[in-house]
Amino acid sequence: MTNKIRGVLAPVLTPFNASLEADVARFIAHCRWLVDNSAGLAIFGTNSEAASITTPERIALTDALLEAGIPAGRMMPGTGACALPDAVELSRHASKAGAAGLLTLPPFFFKGVSEDGVFAYYAEIIERVGAGCAPIYLYHIPQFTHVPITLTLIERLLQRYPTVIAGAKDSAGDWRHTKAMIDTFAADGFDVFPASESFLSAAMPIGAAGCISATVNMNPAGIHRMFEGWNSTEAPGLQATSMRFAKCSKAAT
């Protein structure tokens, strides 16, 4: 895989109107502002309320962004779903559109899914999408899914699909797990994105690919500067400024 997406991505907030429909114009405007401020677009993630958006709506919103001139190469759409056919349809659509990657949850409604079951889910997506499947980034958020992305699962998927399994977003908030992912697989080209910029200063020196953080929705340029300058003398100050911004943002909400 070449030209893999890296850097700072926003799990893009999805605006809704009074009729509980996605506000397309505001969605496009926000995505354009994020891209203009050096952020990638992890549309249809947790902060995007993807579980509340139907498959046709996700496809329509993706198409609206493309028609508005937002580059597909800056997008990592969320394509995970409890229904395998939905996950395949979303993954196929995003792949054909030229998305840089697919942020793919494991099946998450029924709990206690075995590792074999999770492996089979990802394998079925890859096989059914077929040639041209965009790089898949495994979405580890066990506090919501109760279906962890384990190191052994990653190893198995990489052995079977080394040209498709590209990395992971680690949203568990457990630095030890994030570090273990990076330490074990980064040297082989597996890109790990912590879910908070608070981990950037520790994650970048050992091989992280960036971060996918909710705060990027409000501070894309600042967090991008932190990503770009992680190994500079300005890094501690950039980290501190970014974290102050995050705390102020949480207090305001």
PDB file of N, CA and C in Angstrom, residues 1-7 73 76 100-101 135-137 162 164-167 186 188-193 209:
ATOM      1  N   MET A   1       0.843  -1.197   0.000  1.00  0.00           N
ATOM      2  CA  MET A   1       0.000   0.000   0.000  1.00  0.00           C
ATOM      3  C   MET A   1       0.873   1.240   0.000  1.00  0.00           C
ATOM      4  N   THR A   2       0.563   2.157  -0.897  1.00  0.00           N
ATOM      5  CA  THR A   2       1.305   3.409  -0.966  1.00  0.00           C
ATOM      6  C   THR A   2       0.365   4.573  -0.705  1.00  0.00           C
ATOM      7  N   ASN A   3       0.942   5.710  -0.342  1.00  0.00           N
ATOM      8  CA  ASN A   3       0.160   6.924  -0.103  1.00  0.00           C
ATOM      9  C   ASN A   3      -0.961   6.707   0.909  1.00  0.00           C
ATOM     10  N   LYS A   4      -0.646   5.970   1.971  1.00  0.00           N
ATOM     11  CA  LYS A   4      -1.642   5.741   3.015  1.00  0.00           C
ATOM     12  C   LYS A   4      -1.928   7.037   3.760  1.00  0.00           C
ATOM     13  N   ILE A   5      -3.152   7.171   4.212  1.00  0.00           N
ATOM     14  CA  ILE A   5      -3.547   8.374   4.926  1.00  0.00           C
ATOM     15  C   ILE A   5      -2.859   8.404   6.291  1.00  0.00           C
ATOM     16  N   ARG A   6      -2.343   9.554   6.649  1.00  0.00           N
ATOM     17  CA  ARG A   6      -1.683   9.755   7.921  1.00  0.00           C
ATOM     18  C   ARG A   6      -2.048  11.137   8.441  1.00  0.00           C
ATOM     19  N   GLY A   7      -1.663  11.414   9.678  1.00  0.00           N
ATOM     20  CA  GLY A   7      -1.863  12.747  10.220  1.00  0.00           C
ATOM     21  C   GLY A   7      -3.044  12.828  11.162  1.00  0.00           C
ATOM     22  N   GLY A  73      -9.547  11.123  -1.298  1.00  0.00           N
ATOM     23  CA  GLY A  73      -8.295  10.721  -0.682  1.00  0.00           C
ATOM     24  C   GLY A  73      -8.073  11.282   0.706  1.00  0.00           C
ATOM     25  N   MET A  76     -11.816   8.729   5.399  1.00  0.00           N
ATOM     26  CA  MET A  76     -11.785   7.385   5.956  1.00  0.00           C
ATOM     27  C   MET A  76     -13.183   7.101   6.500  1.00  0.00           C
ATOM     28  N   ALA A 100      -9.527   6.923   1.022  1.00  0.00           N
ATOM     29  CA  ALA A 100      -8.181   6.555   1.467  1.00  0.00           C
ATOM     30  C   ALA A 100      -8.193   5.335   2.366  1.00  0.00           C
ATOM     31  N   GLY A 101      -9.312   5.093   3.020  1.00  0.00           N
ATOM     32  CA  GLY A 101      -9.394   3.956   3.917  1.00  0.00           C
ATOM     33  C   GLY A 101     -10.817   3.760   4.395  1.00  0.00           C
ATOM     34  N   PRO A 135      -8.010   0.288   1.799  1.00  0.00           N
ATOM     35  CA  PRO A 135      -7.366  -0.169   3.034  1.00  0.00           C
ATOM     36  C   PRO A 135      -8.334  -0.127   4.215  1.00  0.00           C
ATOM     37  N   ILE A 136      -8.310  -1.164   5.005  1.00  0.00           N
ATOM     38  CA  ILE A 136      -9.205  -1.268   6.161  1.00  0.00           C
ATOM     39  C   ILE A 136      -8.448  -0.939   7.437  1.00  0.00           C
ATOM     40  N   TYR A 137      -9.064  -0.058   8.236  1.00  0.00           N
ATOM     41  CA  TYR A 137      -8.543   0.309   9.551  1.00  0.00           C
ATOM     42  C   TYR A 137      -9.514  -0.246  10.590  1.00  0.00           C
ATOM     43  N   PRO A 162      -2.563  -9.059   3.882  1.00  0.00           N
ATOM     44  CA  PRO A 162      -1.528  -8.057   4.166  1.00  0.00           C
ATOM     45  C   PRO A 162      -1.634  -6.797   3.318  1.00  0.00           C
ATOM     46  N   VAL A 164      -4.549  -5.371   2.444  1.00  0.00           N
ATOM     47  CA  VAL A 164      -5.810  -4.671   2.714  1.00  0.00           C
ATOM     48  C   VAL A 164      -5.868  -4.160   4.158  1.00  0.00           C
ATOM     49  N   ILE A 165      -5.464  -4.970   5.119  1.00  0.00           N
ATOM     50  CA  ILE A 165      -5.493  -4.543   6.521  1.00  0.00           C
ATOM     51  C   ILE A 165      -4.368  -3.532   6.729  1.00  0.00           C
ATOM     52  N   ALA A 166      -4.759  -2.281   6.969  1.00  0.00           N
ATOM     53  CA  ALA A 166      -3.794  -1.175   6.936  1.00  0.00           C
ATOM     54  C   ALA A 166      -3.458  -0.612   8.303  1.00  0.00           C
ATOM     55  N   GLY A 167      -4.357  -0.772   9.288  1.00  0.00           N
ATOM     56  CA  GLY A 167      -4.087  -0.152  10.573  1.00  0.00           C
ATOM     57  C   GLY A 167      -5.288  -0.240  11.486  1.00  0.00           C
ATOM     58  N   ALA A 186       3.746  -1.763  13.955  1.00  0.00           N
ATOM     59  CA  ALA A 186       4.062  -0.558  13.171  1.00  0.00           C
ATOM     60  C   ALA A 186       5.221  -0.786  12.207  1.00  0.00           C
ATOM     61  N   ASP A 188       5.826  -3.204  10.488  1.00  0.00           N
ATOM     62  CA  ASP A 188       5.348  -3.921   9.305  1.00  0.00           C
ATOM     63  C   ASP A 188       4.390  -3.078   8.464  1.00  0.00           C
ATOM     64  N   GLY A 189       4.281  -1.779   8.817  1.00  0.00           N
ATOM     65  CA  GLY A 189       3.427  -0.892   8.036  1.00  0.00           C
ATOM     66  C   GLY A 189       1.995  -0.804   8.513  1.00  0.00           C
ATOM     67  N   PHE A 190       1.707  -1.337   9.694  1.00  0.00           N
ATOM     68  CA  PHE A 190       0.361  -1.264  10.264  1.00  0.00           C
ATOM     69  C   PHE A 190       0.249   0.058  11.020  1.00  0.00           C
ATOM     70  N   ASP A 191      -0.633   0.947  10.555  1.00  0.00           N
ATOM     71  CA  ASP A 191      -0.711   2.306  11.079  1.00  0.00           C
ATOM     72  C   ASP A 191      -1.727   2.415  12.207  1.00  0.00           C
ATOM     73  N   VAL A 192      -1.276   2.859  13.359  1.00  0.00           N
ATOM     74  CA  VAL A 192      -2.141   2.991  14.526  1.00  0.00           C
ATOM     75  C   VAL A 192      -2.436   4.463  14.776  1.00  0.00           C
ATOM     76  N   PHE A 193      -3.737   4.766  14.939  1.00  0.00           N
ATOM     77  CA  PHE A 193      -4.196   6.117  15.252  1.00  0.00           C
ATOM     78  C   PHE A 193      -4.815   6.112  16.646  1.00  0.00           C
ATOM     79  N   ALA A 209       0.685   6.736  13.433  1.00  0.00           N
ATOM     80  CA  ALA A 209       0.417   7.391  12.153  1.00  0.00           C
ATOM     81  C   ALA A 209      -0.245   8.742  12.309  1.00  0.00           C
TER      82      ALA A 209
END
